PDB file of C-alpha atoms and ligand atoms in Angstrom:
ATOM      1  CA  UNK G1425     -50.489 149.432  68.744  1.00  0.00           C
ATOM      2  CA  UNK G1426     -49.746 148.221  72.229  1.00  0.00           C
ATOM      3  CA  UNK G1427     -48.408 150.799  74.670  1.00  0.00           C
ATOM      4  CA  UNK G1428     -47.069 150.628  78.214  1.00  0.00           C
ATOM      5  CA  UNK G1429     -49.658 150.594  80.977  1.00  0.00           C
ATOM      6  CA  UNK G1430     -47.250 152.510  83.186  1.00  0.00           C
ATOM      7  CA  UNK G1431     -44.568 154.777  81.832  1.00  0.00           C
ATOM      8  CA  UNK G1432     -42.408 156.685  84.293  1.00  0.00           C
ATOM      9  CA  UNK G1433     -40.422 159.226  82.335  1.00  0.00           C
ATOM     10  CA  UNK G1434     -37.364 161.019  83.695  1.00  0.00           C
ATOM     11  CA  UNK G1435     -38.589 160.955  87.259  1.00  0.00           C
ATOM     12  CA  UNK G1436     -36.886 162.992  89.955  1.00  0.00           C
ATOM     13  CA  UNK G1437     -37.846 162.929  93.616  1.00  0.00           C
ATOM     14  CA  UNK G1438     -36.053 164.727  96.410  1.00  0.00           C
ATOM     15  CA  UNK G1439     -37.024 164.632 100.067  1.00  0.00           C
ATOM     16  CA  UNK G1440     -36.298 167.880 101.839  1.00  0.00           C
ATOM     17  CA  UNK G1441     -35.444 167.568 105.478  1.00  0.00           C
ATOM     18  CA  UNK G1442     -34.588 170.338 107.909  1.00  0.00           C
ATOM     19  CA  UNK G1443     -30.899 170.568 107.110  1.00  0.00           C
ATOM     20  CA  UNK G1444     -30.438 168.419 104.044  1.00  0.00           C
ATOM     21  CA  UNK G1445     -31.890 167.113 100.817  1.00  0.00           C
ATOM     22  CA  UNK G1446     -32.088 163.481  99.841  1.00  0.00           C
ATOM     23  CA  UNK G1447     -32.334 162.826  96.124  1.00  0.00           C
ATOM     24  CA  UNK G1448     -33.997 159.412  95.989  1.00  0.00           C
ATOM     25  CA  UNK G1449     -34.834 159.294  92.272  1.00  0.00           C
ATOM     26  CA  UNK G1450     -33.007 161.099  89.503  1.00  0.00           C
ATOM     27  CA  UNK G1451     -33.850 160.577  85.837  1.00  0.00           C
ATOM     28  CA  UNK G1452     -35.608 157.285  86.602  1.00  0.00           C
ATOM     29  CA  UNK G1453     -37.278 155.544  83.659  1.00  0.00           C
ATOM     30  CA  UNK G1454     -39.593 152.570  83.762  1.00  0.00           C
ATOM     31  CA  UNK G1455     -42.146 151.151  81.345  1.00  0.00           C
ATOM     32  CA  UNK G1456     -44.463 148.262  82.166  1.00  0.00           C
ATOM     33  CA  UNK G1457     -46.287 146.507  79.352  1.00  0.00           C
ATOM     34  CA  UNK G1458     -49.595 144.610  79.509  1.00  0.00           C
ATOM     35  CA  UNK G1459     -49.195 141.146  81.012  1.00  0.00           C
ATOM     36  CA  UNK G1460     -45.692 141.919  82.220  1.00  0.00           C
ATOM     37  CA  UNK G1461     -44.480 141.191  85.736  1.00  0.00           C
ATOM     38  CA  UNK G1462     -41.441 143.066  86.973  1.00  0.00           C
ATOM     39  CA  UNK G1463     -39.615 142.446  90.241  1.00  0.00           C
ATOM     40  CA  UNK G1464     -38.074 145.448  91.979  1.00  0.00           C
ATOM     41  CA  UNK G1465     -35.132 144.275  94.053  1.00  0.00           C
ATOM     42  CA  UNK G1466     -33.069 146.805  95.974  1.00  0.00           C
ATOM     43  CA  UNK G1467     -31.692 147.261  99.487  1.00  0.00           C
ATOM     44  CA  UNK G1468     -33.738 148.997 102.122  1.00  0.00           C
ATOM     45  CA  UNK G1469     -33.622 152.762 101.691  1.00  0.00           C
ATOM     46  CA  UNK G1470     -32.899 152.617  97.948  1.00  0.00           C
ATOM     47  CA  UNK G1471     -36.276 154.118  97.051  1.00  0.00           C
ATOM     48  CA  UNK G1472     -38.555 151.155  96.292  1.00  0.00           C
ATOM     49  CA  UNK G1473     -41.509 152.497  98.253  1.00  0.00           C
ATOM     50  CA  UNK G1474     -40.993 155.941  96.756  1.00  0.00           C
ATOM     51  CA  UNK G1475     -41.113 154.467  93.249  1.00  0.00           C
ATOM     52  CA  UNK G1476     -44.249 152.451  94.073  1.00  0.00           C
ATOM     53  CA  UNK G1477     -45.973 155.453  95.667  1.00  0.00           C
ATOM     54  CA  UNK G1478     -45.215 157.563  92.610  1.00  0.00           C
ATOM     55  CA  UNK G1479     -46.403 154.834  90.225  1.00  0.00           C
ATOM     56  CA  UNK G1480     -49.556 154.500  92.318  1.00  0.00           C
ATOM     57  CA  UNK G1481     -50.220 158.252  92.144  1.00  0.00           C
ATOM     58  CA  UNK G1482     -49.979 158.490  95.913  1.00  0.00           C
ATOM     59  CA  UNK G1483     -47.097 160.950  95.622  1.00  0.00           C
ATOM     60  CA  UNK G1484     -46.108 163.413  92.931  1.00  0.00           C
ATOM     61  CA  UNK G1485     -42.645 163.514  91.363  1.00  0.00           C
ATOM     62  CA  UNK G1486     -40.617 166.741  91.514  1.00  0.00           C
ATOM     63  CA  UNK G1487     -39.590 166.174  87.922  1.00  0.00           C
ATOM     64  CA  UNK G1488     -40.782 164.041  85.060  1.00  0.00           C
ATOM     65  CA  UNK G1489     -44.084 162.610  83.949  1.00  0.00           C
ATOM     66  CA  UNK G1490     -45.983 159.467  84.824  1.00  0.00           C
ATOM     67  CA  UNK G1491     -48.321 158.094  82.175  1.00  0.00           C
ATOM     68  CA  UNK G1492     -51.073 155.621  82.960  1.00  0.00           C
ATOM     69  CA  UNK G1493     -51.782 154.290  79.489  1.00  0.00           C
ATOM     70  CA  UNK G1494     -51.607 157.401  77.313  1.00  0.00           C
ATOM     71  CA  UNK G1495     -52.747 159.749  80.076  1.00  0.00           C
ATOM     72  CA  UNK G1496     -50.127 162.070  81.607  1.00  0.00           C
ATOM     73  CA  UNK G1497     -50.836 162.463  85.332  1.00  0.00           C
ATOM     74  CA  UNK G1498     -48.581 165.317  86.479  1.00  0.00           C
ATOM     75  CA  UNK G1499     -51.174 168.014  85.915  1.00  0.00           C
ATOM     76  CA  UNK G1500     -54.213 166.086  87.114  1.00  0.00           C
ATOM     77  CA  UNK G1501     -55.849 167.377  90.284  1.00  0.00           C
ATOM     78  CA  UNK G1502     -56.200 165.180  93.367  1.00  0.00           C
ATOM     79  CA  UNK G1503     -59.773 164.106  92.563  1.00  0.00           C
ATOM     80  CA  UNK G1504     -58.765 162.965  89.082  1.00  0.00           C
ATOM     81  CA  UNK G1505     -55.746 161.120  90.447  1.00  0.00           C
ATOM     82  CA  UNK G1506     -57.912 159.376  93.035  1.00  0.00           C
ATOM     83  CA  UNK G1507     -60.419 158.371  90.374  1.00  0.00           C
ATOM     84  CA  UNK G1508     -57.664 157.002  88.140  1.00  0.00           C
ATOM     85  CA  UNK G1509     -56.131 155.135  91.071  1.00  0.00           C
ATOM     86  CA  UNK G1510     -59.464 153.500  91.927  1.00  0.00           C
ATOM     87  CA  UNK G1511     -60.122 152.424  88.358  1.00  0.00           C
ATOM     88  CA  UNK G1512     -56.709 151.466  87.082  1.00  0.00           C
ATOM     89  CA  UNK G1513     -54.422 150.560  89.986  1.00  0.00           C
ATOM     90  CA  UNK G1514     -54.490 147.778  92.578  1.00  0.00           C
ATOM     91  CA  UNK G1515     -52.219 147.682  95.623  1.00  0.00           C
ATOM     92  CA  UNK G1516     -50.973 144.760  97.692  1.00  0.00           C
ATOM     93  CA  UNK G1517     -48.926 145.489 100.799  1.00  0.00           C
ATOM     94  CA  UNK G1518     -46.738 143.366 103.064  1.00  0.00           C
ATOM     95  CA  UNK G1519     -49.451 143.392 105.704  1.00  0.00           C
ATOM     96  CA  UNK G1520     -52.855 142.724 104.262  1.00  0.00           C
ATOM     97  CA  UNK G1521     -54.707 145.739 105.757  1.00  0.00           C
ATOM     98  CA  UNK G1522     -58.021 143.909 105.476  1.00  0.00           C
ATOM     99  CA  UNK G1523     -60.865 145.383 107.520  1.00  0.00           C
ATOM    100  CA  UNK G1524     -61.164 143.068 110.534  1.00  0.00           C
ATOM    101  CA  UNK G1525     -64.901 143.396 111.095  1.00  0.00           C
ATOM    102  CA  UNK G1526     -65.785 142.443 107.507  1.00  0.00           C
ATOM    103  CA  UNK G1527     -65.774 139.039 105.814  1.00  0.00           C
ATOM    104  CA  UNK G1528     -63.426 138.123 102.980  1.00  0.00           C
ATOM    105  CA  UNK G1529     -66.284 138.691 100.546  1.00  0.00           C
ATOM    106  CA  UNK G1530     -67.156 142.099 102.014  1.00  0.00           C
ATOM    107  CA  UNK G1531     -63.511 143.196 101.941  1.00  0.00           C
ATOM    108  CA  UNK G1532     -63.470 142.466  98.201  1.00  0.00           C
ATOM    109  CA  UNK G1533     -66.892 144.073  97.646  1.00  0.00           C
ATOM    110  CA  UNK G1534     -65.987 147.386  99.288  1.00  0.00           C
ATOM    111  CA  UNK G1535     -63.631 148.884  96.670  1.00  0.00           C
ATOM    112  CA  UNK G1536     -66.169 147.991  93.997  1.00  0.00           C
ATOM    113  CA  UNK G1537     -68.996 149.711  95.856  1.00  0.00           C
ATOM    114  CA  UNK G1538     -66.808 152.769  96.468  1.00  0.00           C
ATOM    115  CA  UNK G1539     -66.342 152.833  92.720  1.00  0.00           C
ATOM    116  CA  UNK G1540     -70.127 152.893  92.318  1.00  0.00           C
ATOM    117  CA  UNK G1541     -71.038 149.312  91.454  1.00  0.00           C
ATOM    118  CA  UNK G1542     -74.205 147.840  92.959  1.00  0.00           C
ATOM    119  CA  UNK G1543     -74.047 145.513  95.943  1.00  0.00           C
ATOM    120  CA  UNK G1544     -75.284 142.662  93.765  1.00  0.00           C
ATOM    121  CA  UNK G1545     -72.639 143.083  91.075  1.00  0.00           C
ATOM    122  CA  UNK G1546     -69.880 143.587  93.677  1.00  0.00           C
ATOM    123  CA  UNK G1547     -71.012 140.444  95.523  1.00  0.00           C
ATOM    124  CA  UNK G1548     -70.917 138.381  92.362  1.00  0.00           C
ATOM    125  CA  UNK G1549     -67.521 139.660  91.305  1.00  0.00           C
ATOM    126  CA  UNK G1550     -66.064 139.197  94.832  1.00  0.00           C
ATOM    127  CA  UNK G1551     -67.149 135.564  94.885  1.00  0.00           C
ATOM    128  CA  UNK G1552     -65.809 134.991  91.404  1.00  0.00           C
ATOM    129  CA  UNK G1553     -62.359 136.361  92.236  1.00  0.00           C
ATOM    130  CA  UNK G1554     -62.152 134.664  95.639  1.00  0.00           C
ATOM    131  CA  UNK G1555     -63.169 131.293  94.178  1.00  0.00           C
ATOM    132  CA  UNK G1556     -60.592 131.817  91.479  1.00  0.00           C
ATOM    133  CA  UNK G1557     -57.929 132.324  94.148  1.00  0.00           C
ATOM    134  CA  UNK G1558     -58.953 129.115  95.890  1.00  0.00           C
ATOM    135  CA  UNK G1559     -60.941 130.783  98.675  1.00  0.00           C
ATOM    136  CA  UNK G1560     -64.405 129.521  97.741  1.00  0.00           C
ATOM    137  CA  UNK G1561     -64.905 127.981 101.167  1.00  0.00           C
ATOM    138  CA  UNK G1562     -63.677 131.089 103.012  1.00  0.00           C
ATOM    139  CA  UNK G1563     -66.087 133.707 101.637  1.00  0.00           C
ATOM    140  CA  UNK G1564     -67.762 134.537 104.926  1.00  0.00           C
ATOM    141  CA  UNK G1565     -64.688 134.235 107.152  1.00  0.00           C
ATOM    142  CA  UNK G1566     -63.288 137.334 108.790  1.00  0.00           C
ATOM    143  CA  UNK G1567     -59.554 138.033 108.438  1.00  0.00           C
ATOM    144  CA  UNK G1568     -58.799 136.749 111.957  1.00  0.00           C
ATOM    145  CA  UNK G1569     -60.313 133.379 110.964  1.00  0.00           C
ATOM    146  CA  UNK G1570     -57.978 133.045 107.973  1.00  0.00           C
ATOM    147  CA  UNK G1571     -54.350 131.913 107.738  1.00  0.00           C
ATOM    148  CA  UNK G1572     -51.644 134.397 106.706  1.00  0.00           C
ATOM    149  CA  UNK G1573     -51.578 133.039 103.165  1.00  0.00           C
ATOM    150  CA  UNK G1574     -55.367 133.177 102.895  1.00  0.00           C
ATOM    151  CA  UNK G1575     -55.419 136.753 104.185  1.00  0.00           C
ATOM    152  CA  UNK G1576     -52.870 137.747 101.577  1.00  0.00           C
ATOM    153  CA  UNK G1577     -54.870 136.050  98.809  1.00  0.00           C
ATOM    154  CA  UNK G1578     -57.946 138.027  99.933  1.00  0.00           C
ATOM    155  CA  UNK G1579     -55.790 141.165  99.722  1.00  0.00           C
ATOM    156  CA  UNK G1580     -54.867 140.199  96.152  1.00  0.00           C
ATOM    157  CA  UNK G1581     -58.555 139.587  95.354  1.00  0.00           C
ATOM    158  CA  UNK G1582     -59.381 143.028  96.755  1.00  0.00           C
ATOM    159  CA  UNK G1583     -56.593 144.629  94.698  1.00  0.00           C
ATOM    160  CA  UNK G1584     -57.884 143.171  91.440  1.00  0.00           C
ATOM    161  CA  UNK G1585     -61.619 143.430  92.195  1.00  0.00           C
ATOM    162  CA  UNK G1586     -61.990 146.520  90.018  1.00  0.00           C
ATOM    163  CA  UNK G1587     -59.997 144.930  87.172  1.00  0.00           C
ATOM    164  CA  UNK G1588     -57.100 147.390  87.338  1.00  0.00           C
ATOM    165  CA  UNK G1589     -54.583 147.562  84.522  1.00  0.00           C
ATOM    166  CA  UNK G1590     -51.685 148.031  86.953  1.00  0.00           C
ATOM    167  CA  UNK G1591     -50.881 146.064  90.095  1.00  0.00           C
ATOM    168  CA  UNK G1592     -48.329 147.420  92.578  1.00  0.00           C
ATOM    169  CA  UNK G1593     -47.086 145.235  95.380  1.00  0.00           C
ATOM    170  CA  UNK G1594     -44.702 146.072  98.218  1.00  0.00           C
ATOM    171  CA  UNK G1595     -43.195 142.895  99.699  1.00  0.00           C
ATOM    172  CA  UNK G1596     -46.472 140.970  99.247  1.00  0.00           C
ATOM    173  CA  UNK G1597     -44.998 137.738 100.608  1.00  0.00           C
ATOM    174  CA  UNK G1598     -42.560 139.317 103.080  1.00  0.00           C
ATOM    175  CA  UNK G1599     -44.625 138.320 106.056  1.00  0.00           C
ATOM    176  CA  UNK G1600     -45.208 134.675 105.060  1.00  0.00           C
ATOM    177  CA  UNK G1601     -43.305 131.432 105.562  1.00  0.00           C
ATOM    178  CA  UNK G1602     -41.527 130.184 102.405  1.00  0.00           C
ATOM    179  CA  UNK G1603     -44.141 127.597 101.426  1.00  0.00           C
ATOM    180  CA  UNK G1604     -47.054 129.969 101.881  1.00  0.00           C
ATOM    181  CA  UNK G1605     -45.126 132.717 100.088  1.00  0.00           C
ATOM    182  CA  UNK G1606     -44.656 130.353  97.180  1.00  0.00           C
ATOM    183  CA  UNK G1607     -48.376 129.611  97.062  1.00  0.00           C
ATOM    184  CA  UNK G1608     -49.408 133.277  97.244  1.00  0.00           C
ATOM    185  CA  UNK G1609     -46.842 134.149  94.609  1.00  0.00           C
ATOM    186  CA  UNK G1610     -48.252 131.484  92.291  1.00  0.00           C
ATOM    187  CA  UNK G1611     -51.687 133.041  92.709  1.00  0.00           C
ATOM    188  CA  UNK G1612     -50.247 136.455  91.920  1.00  0.00           C
ATOM    189  CA  UNK G1613     -48.359 135.419  88.772  1.00  0.00           C
ATOM    190  CA  UNK G1614     -51.356 133.423  87.559  1.00  0.00           C
ATOM    191  CA  UNK G1615     -53.609 136.480  87.886  1.00  0.00           C
ATOM    192  CA  UNK G1616     -51.080 138.608  85.998  1.00  0.00           C
ATOM    193  CA  UNK G1617     -50.961 136.121  83.109  1.00  0.00           C
ATOM    194  CA  UNK G1618     -54.697 135.611  82.708  1.00  0.00           C
ATOM    195  CA  UNK G1619     -55.796 139.224  83.159  1.00  0.00           C
ATOM    196  CA  UNK G1620     -53.031 140.892  81.159  1.00  0.00           C
ATOM    197  CA  UNK G1621     -52.432 143.462  83.867  1.00  0.00           C
ATOM    198  CA  UNK G1622     -48.930 144.761  84.443  1.00  0.00           C
ATOM    199  CA  UNK G1623     -47.339 144.267  87.850  1.00  0.00           C
ATOM    200  CA  UNK G1624     -44.467 145.876  89.696  1.00  0.00           C
ATOM    201  CA  UNK G1625     -43.541 143.858  92.770  1.00  0.00           C
ATOM    202  CA  UNK G1626     -40.935 144.969  95.293  1.00  0.00           C
ATOM    203  CA  UNK G1627     -39.459 141.886  96.908  1.00  0.00           C
ATOM    204  CA  UNK G1628     -36.390 140.629  98.712  1.00  0.00           C
ATOM    205  CA  UNK G1629     -37.182 137.082  97.674  1.00  0.00           C
ATOM    206  CA  UNK G1630     -34.806 136.346  94.800  1.00  0.00           C
ATOM    207  CA  UNK G1631     -36.305 132.940  94.119  1.00  0.00           C
ATOM    208  CA  UNK G1632     -39.723 134.475  93.549  1.00  0.00           C
ATOM    209  CA  UNK G1633     -38.242 137.382  91.603  1.00  0.00           C
ATOM    210  CA  UNK G1634     -36.606 134.858  89.261  1.00  0.00           C
ATOM    211  CA  UNK G1635     -40.073 133.689  88.236  1.00  0.00           C
ATOM    212  CA  UNK G1636     -41.112 137.134  87.018  1.00  0.00           C
ATOM    213  CA  UNK G1637     -40.587 138.430  83.475  1.00  0.00           C
ATOM    214  CA  UNK G1638     -37.969 141.049  84.370  1.00  0.00           C
ATOM    215  CA  UNK G1639     -35.942 142.188  87.336  1.00  0.00           C
ATOM    216  CA  UNK G1640     -34.908 145.770  88.010  1.00  0.00           C
ATOM    217  CA  UNK G1641     -33.047 147.535  90.783  1.00  0.00           C
ATOM    218  CA  UNK G1642     -32.414 151.140  91.823  1.00  0.00           C
ATOM    219  CA  UNK G1643     -28.929 152.557  91.453  1.00  0.00           C
ATOM    220  CA  UNK G1644     -28.101 156.204  92.073  1.00  0.00           C
ATOM    221  CA  UNK G1645     -31.727 157.111  91.679  1.00  0.00           C
ATOM    222  CA  UNK G1646     -32.204 155.290  88.400  1.00  0.00           C
ATOM    223  CA  UNK G1647     -34.039 152.120  87.475  1.00  0.00           C
ATOM    224  CA  UNK G1648     -31.505 149.602  86.185  1.00  0.00           C
ATOM    225  CA  UNK G1649     -32.246 146.227  84.573  1.00  0.00           C
ATOM    226  CA  UNK G1650     -30.764 143.180  86.336  1.00  0.00           C
ATOM    227  CA  UNK G1651     -29.595 139.894  84.682  1.00  0.00           C
TER     228      UNK G1651
HETATM  229  P1  ADP N1143     -37.160 151.557 100.337  1.00  0.00           P
HETATM  230  O1  ADP N1143     -38.622 151.325 100.102  1.00  0.00           O
HETATM  231  O2  ADP N1143     -36.298 151.048  99.220  1.00  0.00           O
HETATM  232  O3  ADP N1143     -36.692 151.074 101.673  1.00  0.00           O
HETATM  233  P2  ADP N1143     -37.924 154.367 100.514  1.00  0.00           P
HETATM  234  O4  ADP N1143     -38.485 154.758  99.203  1.00  0.00           O
HETATM  235  O5  ADP N1143     -38.871 154.090 101.621  1.00  0.00           O
HETATM  236  O6  ADP N1143     -36.904 153.143 100.316  1.00  0.00           O
HETATM  237  O7  ADP N1143     -36.948 155.535 101.030  1.00  0.00           O
HETATM  238  C1  ADP N1143     -35.834 155.997 100.277  1.00  0.00           C
HETATM  239  C2  ADP N1143     -35.095 157.032 101.109  1.00  0.00           C
HETATM  240  O8  ADP N1143     -35.904 158.195 101.246  1.00  0.00           O
HETATM  241  C3  ADP N1143     -34.784 156.568 102.521  1.00  0.00           C
HETATM  242  O9  ADP N1143     -33.508 157.054 102.873  1.00  0.00           O
HETATM  243  C4  ADP N1143     -35.864 157.211 103.350  1.00  0.00           C
HETATM  244  O10 ADP N1143     -35.422 157.463 104.659  1.00  0.00           O
HETATM  245  C5  ADP N1143     -36.146 158.488 102.607  1.00  0.00           C
HETATM  246  N1  ADP N1143     -37.550 158.932 102.723  1.00  0.00           N
HETATM  247  C6  ADP N1143     -38.632 158.214 102.344  1.00  0.00           C
HETATM  248  N2  ADP N1143     -39.769 158.916 102.549  1.00  0.00           N
HETATM  249  C7  ADP N1143     -39.392 160.109 103.082  1.00  0.00           C
HETATM  250  C8  ADP N1143     -40.084 161.292 103.504  1.00  0.00           C
HETATM  251  N3  ADP N1143     -41.422 161.371 103.427  1.00  0.00           N
HETATM  252  N4  ADP N1143     -39.354 162.311 104.005  1.00  0.00           N
HETATM  253  C9  ADP N1143     -38.015 162.242 104.075  1.00  0.00           C
HETATM  254  N5  ADP N1143     -37.297 161.175 103.679  1.00  0.00           N
HETATM  255  C10 ADP N1143     -37.947 160.120 103.183  1.00  0.00           C
END
């Protein structure tokens, strides 16, 4: 039986500030299935980053449970959460965050070596993924020698280098011109289809969101389907 890769169940998250409390998520539910791409479209301040950070096990909810596959994560300790994040979850941000002194290939090798793979295996896999994303002639370039779209494709390659089951992206094309955004988005949706990973992508770009399987927004702390 197939099951969701990510299941956020009854999630509550409140930020406590000096004088006040801000309830960002309240009873939020979200399930992502293998091979499914979901666009998260909501105004600034609605809680998109909070939802992505929770899904990525970077923050803990105040209420509810987050399952990665069939594994509940609320009671895992930090080391177990980090391990799960490294193995199962890839992140793509608005700004690529590539390491400037390393080549494209090395940037994609690093997360694999941190995971414990040999240099040789990581090298081979990095080249495979970068070639797949159309960067075969950019393997030894450093980020500064790459265009914005190329940098973002390297960031996607890095995110999927460890074959995660879940990809989380926060405005991955927000920093690119429309044509380049289109190109990077194609690469992203292609990867989702062929690998069967599930992706949650926060974006303001409605045209790109329309090309994903589902669209959701955040309303009064809950995840609501659009369309
Ligand atoms: P979005 O990504 O949709 O812009 P966020 O998830 O970043 O929204 O933030 C949702 C709300 O929570 C905002 O009002 C923001 O100011 C607030 N917020 C986010 N992180 C914190 C924090 N660490 N402490 C206090 N308030 C926060």
